[in-house]
PDB file of C-alpha atoms in Angstrom:
ATOM      1  CA  MET A   1      -5.271  13.344   9.482  1.00  0.00           C
ATOM      2  CA  LEU A   2      -3.784  12.585   6.078  1.00  0.00           C
ATOM      3  CA  ARG A   3      -1.424  15.559   6.325  1.00  0.00           C
ATOM      4  CA  TYR A   4      -0.173  14.454   9.747  1.00  0.00           C
ATOM      5  CA  SER A   5       0.358  10.883   8.525  1.00  0.00           C
ATOM      6  CA  LEU A   6       2.260  12.082   5.469  1.00  0.00           C
ATOM      7  CA  MET A   7       4.453  14.310   7.629  1.00  0.00           C
ATOM      8  CA  ARG A   8       5.251  11.350   9.894  1.00  0.00           C
ATOM      9  CA  LEU A   9       6.037   9.205   6.888  1.00  0.00           C
ATOM     10  CA  GLY A  10       8.307  11.959   5.581  1.00  0.00           C
ATOM     11  CA  ILE A  11      10.229  12.096   8.852  1.00  0.00           C
ATOM     12  CA  PHE A  12      10.603   8.313   8.795  1.00  0.00           C
ATOM     13  CA  ALA A  13      11.804   8.354   5.165  1.00  0.00           C
ATOM     14  CA  GLY A  14      14.308  11.114   5.946  1.00  0.00           C
ATOM     15  CA  CYS A  15      15.659   9.149   8.904  1.00  0.00           C
ATOM     16  CA  PHE A  16      15.818   5.980   6.831  1.00  0.00           C
ATOM     17  CA  PHE A  17      17.862   7.544   4.044  1.00  0.00           C
ATOM     18  CA  ALA A  18      20.127   9.427   6.453  1.00  0.00           C
ATOM     19  CA  LEU A  19      20.837   6.280   8.467  1.00  0.00           C
ATOM     20  CA  TRP A  20      21.257   4.199   5.321  1.00  0.00           C
ATOM     21  CA  GLY A  21      23.898   6.685   4.179  1.00  0.00           C
ATOM     22  CA  LEU A  22      25.647   6.496   7.548  1.00  0.00           C
ATOM     23  CA  VAL A  23      25.684   2.699   7.411  1.00  0.00           C
ATOM     24  CA  TYR A  24      26.911   2.779   3.804  1.00  0.00           C
ATOM     25  CA  VAL A  25      29.900   5.008   4.633  1.00  0.00           C
ATOM     26  CA  GLY A  26      30.693   2.966   7.746  1.00  0.00           C
ATOM     27  CA  ALA A  27      29.778   5.519  10.418  1.00  0.00           C
ATOM     28  CA  LEU A  28      27.238   3.052  11.853  1.00  0.00           C
ATOM     29  CA  PRO A  29      27.726  -0.734  12.077  1.00  0.00           C
ATOM     30  CA  ARG A  30      26.188  -2.962   9.427  1.00  0.00           C
ATOM     31  CA  GLY A  31      23.663  -5.649  10.331  1.00  0.00           C
ATOM     32  CA  LEU A  32      24.660  -9.288  10.639  1.00  0.00           C
ATOM     33  CA  GLY A  33      24.823 -11.096   7.311  1.00  0.00           C
ATOM     34  CA  ASP A  34      21.993 -10.025   5.009  1.00  0.00           C
ATOM     35  CA  SER A  35      20.024  -8.213   7.745  1.00  0.00           C
ATOM     36  CA  ASN A  36      21.344  -4.766   6.820  1.00  0.00           C
ATOM     37  CA  LEU A  37      17.975  -3.491   5.499  1.00  0.00           C
ATOM     38  CA  LEU A  38      16.158  -4.727   8.599  1.00  0.00           C
ATOM     39  CA  TRP A  39      18.777  -3.089  10.824  1.00  0.00           C
ATOM     40  CA  VAL A  40      18.350   0.264   9.079  1.00  0.00           C
ATOM     41  CA  LEU A  41      14.530  -0.010   9.207  1.00  0.00           C
ATOM     42  CA  LEU A  42      14.512  -0.723  12.948  1.00  0.00           C
ATOM     43  CA  LEU A  43      17.002   2.031  13.645  1.00  0.00           C
ATOM     44  CA  SER A  44      14.917   4.444  11.563  1.00  0.00           C
ATOM     45  CA  ILE A  45      11.805   3.627  13.582  1.00  0.00           C
ATOM     46  CA  VAL A  46      13.656   4.207  16.845  1.00  0.00           C
ATOM     47  CA  VAL A  47      15.093   7.538  15.666  1.00  0.00           C
ATOM     48  CA  SER A  48      11.998   8.890  13.882  1.00  0.00           C
ATOM     49  CA  ALA A  49       9.540   8.238  16.736  1.00  0.00           C
ATOM     50  CA  PRO A  50      10.917  10.852  19.168  1.00  0.00           C
ATOM     51  CA  LEU A  51      11.588  13.257  16.301  1.00  0.00           C
ATOM     52  CA  SER A  52       7.945  12.983  15.196  1.00  0.00           C
ATOM     53  CA  PHE A  53       6.799  13.484  18.763  1.00  0.00           C
ATOM     54  CA  VAL A  54       8.724  16.745  19.067  1.00  0.00           C
ATOM     55  CA  LEU A  55       8.490  18.148  15.541  1.00  0.00           C
ATOM     56  CA  LEU A  56       4.797  17.427  14.949  1.00  0.00           C
ATOM     57  CA  ARG A  57       3.461  18.604  18.306  1.00  0.00           C
ATOM     58  CA  LYS A  58       1.436  21.508  16.844  1.00  0.00           C
ATOM     59  CA  GLN A  59      -0.171  19.342  14.177  1.00  0.00           C
ATOM     60  CA  ARG A  60      -1.002  16.607  16.687  1.00  0.00           C
ATOM     61  CA  ASP A  61      -2.574  19.113  19.095  1.00  0.00           C
ATOM     62  CA  SER A  62      -4.710  20.720  16.379  1.00  0.00           C
ATOM     63  CA  LEU A  63      -5.807  17.311  15.114  1.00  0.00           C
ATOM     64  CA  SER A  64      -6.730  16.300  18.645  1.00  0.00           C
ATOM     65  CA  ALA A  65      -8.774  19.487  19.097  1.00  0.00           C
ATOM     66  CA  GLU A  66     -10.680  18.770  15.872  1.00  0.00           C
ATOM     67  CA  ILE A  67     -11.470  15.232  16.996  1.00  0.00           C
ATOM     68  CA  VAL A  68     -12.674  16.418  20.423  1.00  0.00           C
ATOM     69  CA  GLU A  69     -14.893  19.004  18.723  1.00  0.00           C
ATOM     70  CA  LYS A  70     -16.473  16.374  16.454  1.00  0.00           C
ATOM     71  CA  VAL A  71     -17.073  14.006  19.361  1.00  0.00           C
ATOM     72  CA  ASP A  72     -18.693  16.779  21.409  1.00  0.00           C
ATOM     73  CA  ARG A  73     -21.031  17.658  18.526  1.00  0.00           C
ATOM     74  CA  ALA A  74     -21.990  13.995  18.130  1.00  0.00           C
ATOM     75  CA  LYS A  75     -22.691  13.724  21.868  1.00  0.00           C
ATOM     76  CA  ASP A  76     -24.861  16.863  21.748  1.00  0.00           C
ATOM     77  CA  ARG A  77     -26.888  15.494  18.827  1.00  0.00           C
ATOM     78  CA  LEU A  78     -27.337  12.184  20.607  1.00  0.00           C
ATOM     79  CA  HIS A  79     -28.487  13.955  23.765  1.00  0.00           C
ATOM     80  CA  GLU A  80     -30.964  16.062  21.751  1.00  0.00           C
ATOM     81  CA  ASN A  81     -32.372  12.954  20.099  1.00  0.00           C
ATOM     82  CA  ARG A  82     -32.792  11.180  23.435  1.00  0.00           C
ATOM     83  CA  THR A  83     -34.535  14.107  25.133  1.00  0.00           C
ATOM     84  CA  ARG A  84     -36.844  14.946  22.240  1.00  0.00           C
ATOM     85  CA  GLU A  85     -40.388  13.721  22.770  1.00  0.00           C
ATOM     86  CA  ASP A  86     -42.022  11.530  20.200  1.00  0.00           C
ATOM     87  CA  ALA A  87     -44.558  13.295  17.997  1.00  0.00           C
ATOM     88  CA  VAL A  88     -48.053  11.863  18.379  1.00  0.00           C
TER      89      VAL A  88
END
């Protein structure tokens, strides 16, 4: 989970710095007044979300499989505990 989160953060940071550079050189419009940082942050979120969805598909699927496996084991243990008779 930590690895996936760090990879997502890395994609966001890469988008942020790339877009900040594009705004700095004038390829993208600047924000109104002093809102330039907020503009770049919002644009970075919008750009990094679909990139993360596509680029991290394998990691997300493997993480999901691990979570399903853990939940299934917990359900099995709970079922065993419920069906076990009390010792007299």
